[in-house]
PDB file of C-alpha atoms in Angstrom:
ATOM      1  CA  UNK W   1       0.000   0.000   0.000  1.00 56.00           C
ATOM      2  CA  UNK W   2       0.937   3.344  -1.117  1.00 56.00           C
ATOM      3  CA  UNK W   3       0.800   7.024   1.175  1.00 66.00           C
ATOM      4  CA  UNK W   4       0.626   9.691  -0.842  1.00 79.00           C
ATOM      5  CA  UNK W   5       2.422  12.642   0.565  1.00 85.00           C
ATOM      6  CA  UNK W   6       1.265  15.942   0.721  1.00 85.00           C
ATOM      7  CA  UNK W   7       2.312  18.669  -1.164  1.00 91.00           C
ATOM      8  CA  UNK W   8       3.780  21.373   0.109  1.00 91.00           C
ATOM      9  CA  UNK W   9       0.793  23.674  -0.613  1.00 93.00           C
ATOM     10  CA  UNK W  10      -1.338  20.856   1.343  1.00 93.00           C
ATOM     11  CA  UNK W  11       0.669  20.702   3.558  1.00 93.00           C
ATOM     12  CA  UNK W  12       0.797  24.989   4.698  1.00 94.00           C
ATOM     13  CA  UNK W  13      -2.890  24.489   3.186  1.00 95.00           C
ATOM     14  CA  UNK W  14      -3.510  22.158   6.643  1.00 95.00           C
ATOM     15  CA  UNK W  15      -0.984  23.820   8.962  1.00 96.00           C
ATOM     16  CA  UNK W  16      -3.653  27.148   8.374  1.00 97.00           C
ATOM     17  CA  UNK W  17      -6.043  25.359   9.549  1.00 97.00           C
ATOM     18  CA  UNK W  18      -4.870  23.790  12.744  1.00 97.00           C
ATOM     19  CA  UNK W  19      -3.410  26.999  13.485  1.00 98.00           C
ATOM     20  CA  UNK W  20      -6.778  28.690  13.084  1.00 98.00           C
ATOM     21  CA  UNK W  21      -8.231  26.290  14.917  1.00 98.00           C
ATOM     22  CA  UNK W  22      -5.777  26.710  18.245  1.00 98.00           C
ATOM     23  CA  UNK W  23      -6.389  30.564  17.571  1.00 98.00           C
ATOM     24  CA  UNK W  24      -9.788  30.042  17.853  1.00 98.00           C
ATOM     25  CA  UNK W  25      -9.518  28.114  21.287  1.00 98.00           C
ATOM     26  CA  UNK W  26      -6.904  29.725  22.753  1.00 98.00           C
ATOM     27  CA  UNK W  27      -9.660  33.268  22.091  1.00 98.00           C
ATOM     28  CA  UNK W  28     -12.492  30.676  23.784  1.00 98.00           C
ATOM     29  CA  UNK W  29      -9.822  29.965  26.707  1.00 98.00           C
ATOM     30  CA  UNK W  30      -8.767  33.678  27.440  1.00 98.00           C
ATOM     31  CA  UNK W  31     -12.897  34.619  27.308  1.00 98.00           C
ATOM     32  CA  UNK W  32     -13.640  31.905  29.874  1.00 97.00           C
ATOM     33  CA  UNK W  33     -10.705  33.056  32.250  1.00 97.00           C
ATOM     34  CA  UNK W  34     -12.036  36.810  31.707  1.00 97.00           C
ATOM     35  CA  UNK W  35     -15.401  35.567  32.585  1.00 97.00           C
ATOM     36  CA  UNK W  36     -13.910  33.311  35.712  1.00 96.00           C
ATOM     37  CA  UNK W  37     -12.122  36.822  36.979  1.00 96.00           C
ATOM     38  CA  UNK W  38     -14.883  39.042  36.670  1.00 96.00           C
ATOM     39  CA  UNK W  39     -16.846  36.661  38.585  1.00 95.00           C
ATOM     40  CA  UNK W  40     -13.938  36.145  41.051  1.00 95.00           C
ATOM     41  CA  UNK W  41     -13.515  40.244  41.410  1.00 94.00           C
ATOM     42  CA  UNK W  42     -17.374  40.610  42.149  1.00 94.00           C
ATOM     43  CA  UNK W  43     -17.125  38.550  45.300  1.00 92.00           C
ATOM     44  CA  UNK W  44     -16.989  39.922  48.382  1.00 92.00           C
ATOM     45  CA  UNK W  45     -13.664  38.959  49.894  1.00 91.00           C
ATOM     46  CA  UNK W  46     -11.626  38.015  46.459  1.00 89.00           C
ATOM     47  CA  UNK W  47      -8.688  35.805  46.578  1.00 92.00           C
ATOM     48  CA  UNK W  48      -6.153  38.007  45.726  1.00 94.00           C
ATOM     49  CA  UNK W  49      -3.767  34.921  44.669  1.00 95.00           C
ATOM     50  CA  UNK W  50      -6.215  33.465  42.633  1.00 95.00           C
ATOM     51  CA  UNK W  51      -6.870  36.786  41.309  1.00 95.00           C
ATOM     52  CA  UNK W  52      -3.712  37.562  40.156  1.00 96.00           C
ATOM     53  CA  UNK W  53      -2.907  33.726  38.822  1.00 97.00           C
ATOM     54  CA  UNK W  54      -5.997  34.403  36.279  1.00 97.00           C
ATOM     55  CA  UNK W  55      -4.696  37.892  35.461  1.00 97.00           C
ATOM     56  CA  UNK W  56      -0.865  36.587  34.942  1.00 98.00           C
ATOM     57  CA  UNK W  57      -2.601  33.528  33.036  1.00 97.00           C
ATOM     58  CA  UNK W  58      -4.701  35.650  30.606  1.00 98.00           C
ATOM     59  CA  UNK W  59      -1.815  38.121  29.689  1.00 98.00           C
ATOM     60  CA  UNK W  60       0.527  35.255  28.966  1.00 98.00           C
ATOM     61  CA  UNK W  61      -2.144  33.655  26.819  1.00 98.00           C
ATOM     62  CA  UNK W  62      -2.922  37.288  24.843  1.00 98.00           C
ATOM     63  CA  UNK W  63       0.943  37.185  24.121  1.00 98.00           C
ATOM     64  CA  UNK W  64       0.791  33.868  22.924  1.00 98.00           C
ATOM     65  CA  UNK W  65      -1.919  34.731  20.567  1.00 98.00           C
ATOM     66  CA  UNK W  66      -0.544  37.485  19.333  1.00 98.00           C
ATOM     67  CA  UNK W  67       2.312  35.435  18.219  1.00 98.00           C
ATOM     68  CA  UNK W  68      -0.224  32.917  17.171  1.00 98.00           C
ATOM     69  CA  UNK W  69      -1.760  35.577  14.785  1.00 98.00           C
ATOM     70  CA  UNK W  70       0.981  36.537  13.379  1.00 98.00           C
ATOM     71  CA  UNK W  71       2.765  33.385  12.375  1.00 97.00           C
ATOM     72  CA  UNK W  72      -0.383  33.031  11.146  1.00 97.00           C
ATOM     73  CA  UNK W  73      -0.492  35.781   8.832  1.00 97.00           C
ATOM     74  CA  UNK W  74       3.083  35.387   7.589  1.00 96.00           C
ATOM     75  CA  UNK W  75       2.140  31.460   6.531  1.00 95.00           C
ATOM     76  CA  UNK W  76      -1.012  32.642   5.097  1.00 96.00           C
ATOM     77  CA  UNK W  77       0.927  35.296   2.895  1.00 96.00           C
ATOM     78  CA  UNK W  78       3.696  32.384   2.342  1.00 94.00           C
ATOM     79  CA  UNK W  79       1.357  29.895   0.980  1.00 95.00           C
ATOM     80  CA  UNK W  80      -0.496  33.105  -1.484  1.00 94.00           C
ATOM     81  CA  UNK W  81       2.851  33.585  -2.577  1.00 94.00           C
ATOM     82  CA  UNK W  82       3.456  29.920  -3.302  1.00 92.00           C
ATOM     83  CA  UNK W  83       0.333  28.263  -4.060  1.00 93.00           C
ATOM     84  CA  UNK W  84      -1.263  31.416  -5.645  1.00 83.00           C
ATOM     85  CA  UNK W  85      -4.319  30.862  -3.176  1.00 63.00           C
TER      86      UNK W  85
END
């Protein structure tokens, strides 16, 4: 039996999507923690560790998808320039 290998245009062609796909849970994962703190910061006595674990969390992850988002963009342009797509 015989695997036929991807292209490289199938293969950036797949790599958009997974990335788009981690982009889009890693946005669904930073709205949830948002959500978590607000609902942390409304109670009466907050935990200020827990507090500042979500905060330190959320900014790490909005660095991470800026990163995301812009590998992104630089593959996407990559794989126009290639695969004329």
């Amino acid at each position: 039996m015989q695997t036929k290998l991807e292209t490289p245009c199938q293969l950036m062609a797949r790599l958009i999507r997974l990335s788009e796909k981690e982009i889009k849970e890693k946005e669904k994962l930073i709205q949830s923690m948002k959500k978590s703190l607000k609902e942390l910061q409304s109670q009466k006595n907050p935990d200020k560790t827990k507090i500042d674990k979500i905060k330190n969390g959320i900014q790490k992850l909005e660095v991470e998808l800026k990163t995301d988002k812009d590998q992104l963009d630089a593959l996407k342009e990559e794989f126009r320039a290639s695969c004329g797509s």
